[in-house]
Amino acid sequence: MDRLAKEKKQGNLSRRIIETKGIVQGVGFRPFIFQIAKRYSLHGWVLNTSGGVLIEVEGEEESLQAFLDDLTMQLPPLAKIDNISVVEAEATGYQDFRIRQSKSQPGEYVSISPDVGTCVDCQLELMDINNHRYGYAFINCTNCGPRFSIINDIPYDRQYTSMQPFQMCDTCAQEYQEPSDRRFHAQPNACAQCGPLLTFIAGEPLQVINGDAIKQTVHALREGKIVAVKGLGGFHLACAAANEAAVAQLRQRKHRYGKALAVMMRDLEQVVRYCELSATEEKLLVSPRRPIVILKQQQGVKLAPSVTQGLPTLGVMLPYTPLHFLLLASYQHPLVMTSGNISEEPLVSSNEEALEKLSGIADCFLMHNRDIINKIDDSVTRIIAGREAVIRRARGYAPEPMLLPEQLPEILSCGPEQKNTFCLTRDRHAFVSQHIGDLDNLPTLEYYERMIAFYKHIFRINPLIVAHDLHPAYLSTQYAQSIGNVQLIGVQHHHAHIVSCMLENGITGQVIGIACDGTGYGLDGNLWGGEFLLVDYRSFARLGHFKYVRMPGGEKAIKKPYRMAYGYLYSLFGKEASAFQKYIETIDAQERLLMEQQMDKQLNAPLTSSCARLFDAVSALINIARHVRYEGEAAIRLESIIDEHVSDYYNFDLQEHILDPAPILKGIYKDLLSNVAPSIIAAKFHNTLINALTMVCQEISSHTGVKKICLSGGVFQNAYLLQGLVKQLTKQGLEVFWQQKVPANDGGISLGQVMIAHYNTKL
Ligand code: ZN
Ligand code: ZN
Ligand code: FE
């Protein structure tokens, strides 16, 4: 290069100081930066801080621009930039490009990557007999593997994970140090020489059985045994999904008689043999998040009847750890893989706990010696109205933050009682916790408190504002009240549901909120759950609701929908309820009398406007679900029998935004007497609700001028109802929003609570 050209070039050299925040650690971000810097011959360095990733690059203007383009456009699959700042500076004369030592800044924080399903490269190596990790159950790289479940502190370095006790062998260490390697700074990097190993435990008394642990597990499964398998976020209980005796025994030993059991299938080819699969469902199944996806079963499926107990849907997931890949490659057939816990307690995650708590359920154990630090359940999703809807948000999703429309102070929201999650905020981030469970037993409460402490620590959040549900008996409310030295803000349950929906859809201002839900504590002390609201972040107005009826026996009416049905008939028709003779005769006369007394004297017969309870009542009335084993079962069964060709509907009564279902129940009973098929009645009932709710929205919209509608509450997990309503409302020129990223059920409450608390504390 001649002197003139060289001078010209140096004159063009410039520097950029780049700061990125988001999911930028533990996802191959620094090697990616290293590679694009090399690509454009740029010099400088990249550095992990406890607040994100800091980069300095210098070179020619054109190359810097190309670097920045690649940086934002070609991110590694798991990385996500929430915030990037670029400052121009003069060149300082760096001679090469380096990855510098991590630096931690007090009080700073980074997002932590959720756990990631085994990537395709690792899958290939796992099955490649010539690879030195062939058959190794803990293979991973910067693009995949455990993250959140093995972390106990930040920055995300091996010493702060449960890989800390394992010393890397030379081969692994070399990969770890080589910037061009796929395992560069892959913190859980390991191989059979240096990393965690499997053990198989069986027999009486239980003992370690030597030999190939996978082979022995497969042998046990073939014999119809139940195996406790240590996974990523906790133990699963596994058995052959085609073996009725095994599945029935699993249910019996686990005392799990209601909910369907999830199934793990070998690959997509196997999935389509058992289930219908759309392109969107397929994409979700194979995504690195690897959730359970609720699919429609093919006609004539040959899994054991006890897996779904007659439901036409099936929760399916693909293998997501190398251990699962090995297991399914060897076993070949679908496996029931249900949470390894007892009744409603949190997942079992340590080996000792598994041997103690699961030995009454499992015949044998497939374990390993890498500790699970943060237990986390499988996530559950379903494609509704063409889009992914998360029903249980846990592994693969949490603790990825939701981006808020504005900056918030540090707030803790304690969430609801059932399907609890909590949420912590900082800057524009809302860290919604993984699914915690129902806060009705001590182990779940302990898990809840431990996780709150962990999130506070790891995200460096010290909340002085604490939001809670208005229900005084919720353990989450009582937890909030026990904290002390914080400002407490009570948030109405359905206000939180609707604001949760607004936030994930990025909506500010005012919306019409339709909350169709189980039950939530209302401002008047009644149990709300079918609410027509005008909502903003600060407050709401209750413009209407489903007509109040009594729940004879309170909780008892939830477990016994036939009581709820009578609650409706007696509340709405009084003595005229006798017109429903044929139904009434199905109830024990004495129990009926008792219910009437409860309702007359208003003793343990609370008023409710819950939409879910109407579903219960209708299910019982047409004999689809007179008893249920879990809340929501009656509605799920009712939805599952819908004849989709039916467009007919029932009359309803809507006055002053109060929806009176009396004409609907009359219509259903009339159909029942004329032997109309339950599948037709179910369809007509759903269609009626779609029409009624559309009319509610139209009326409120024309009075208020508000055109945005937010739909939330557990009832909107009903795909038929949601799809139909979205279609109708859109047709009317209204803008409809619903929940996808956080659950429409109470799992989404904590997100709404934080923003409402913020708007009620700021001046
Ligand atoms: Zn990988
Ligand atoms: Zn090694
Ligand atoms: Fe709710």
JSON list of C-alpha atoms in Angstrom, two decimals, residues 112 374 692:
[
{"chain": "A", "resi": 112, "resn": "ILE", "atom": "CA", "xyz": [-30.75, -15.04, 32.12]},
{"chain": "A", "resi": 374, "resn": "ASN", "atom": "CA", "xyz": [-33.94, -24.13, 40.10]},
{"chain": "A", "resi": 692, "resn": "ALA", "atom": "CA", "xyz": [-73.63, -12.21, 23.53]}
]
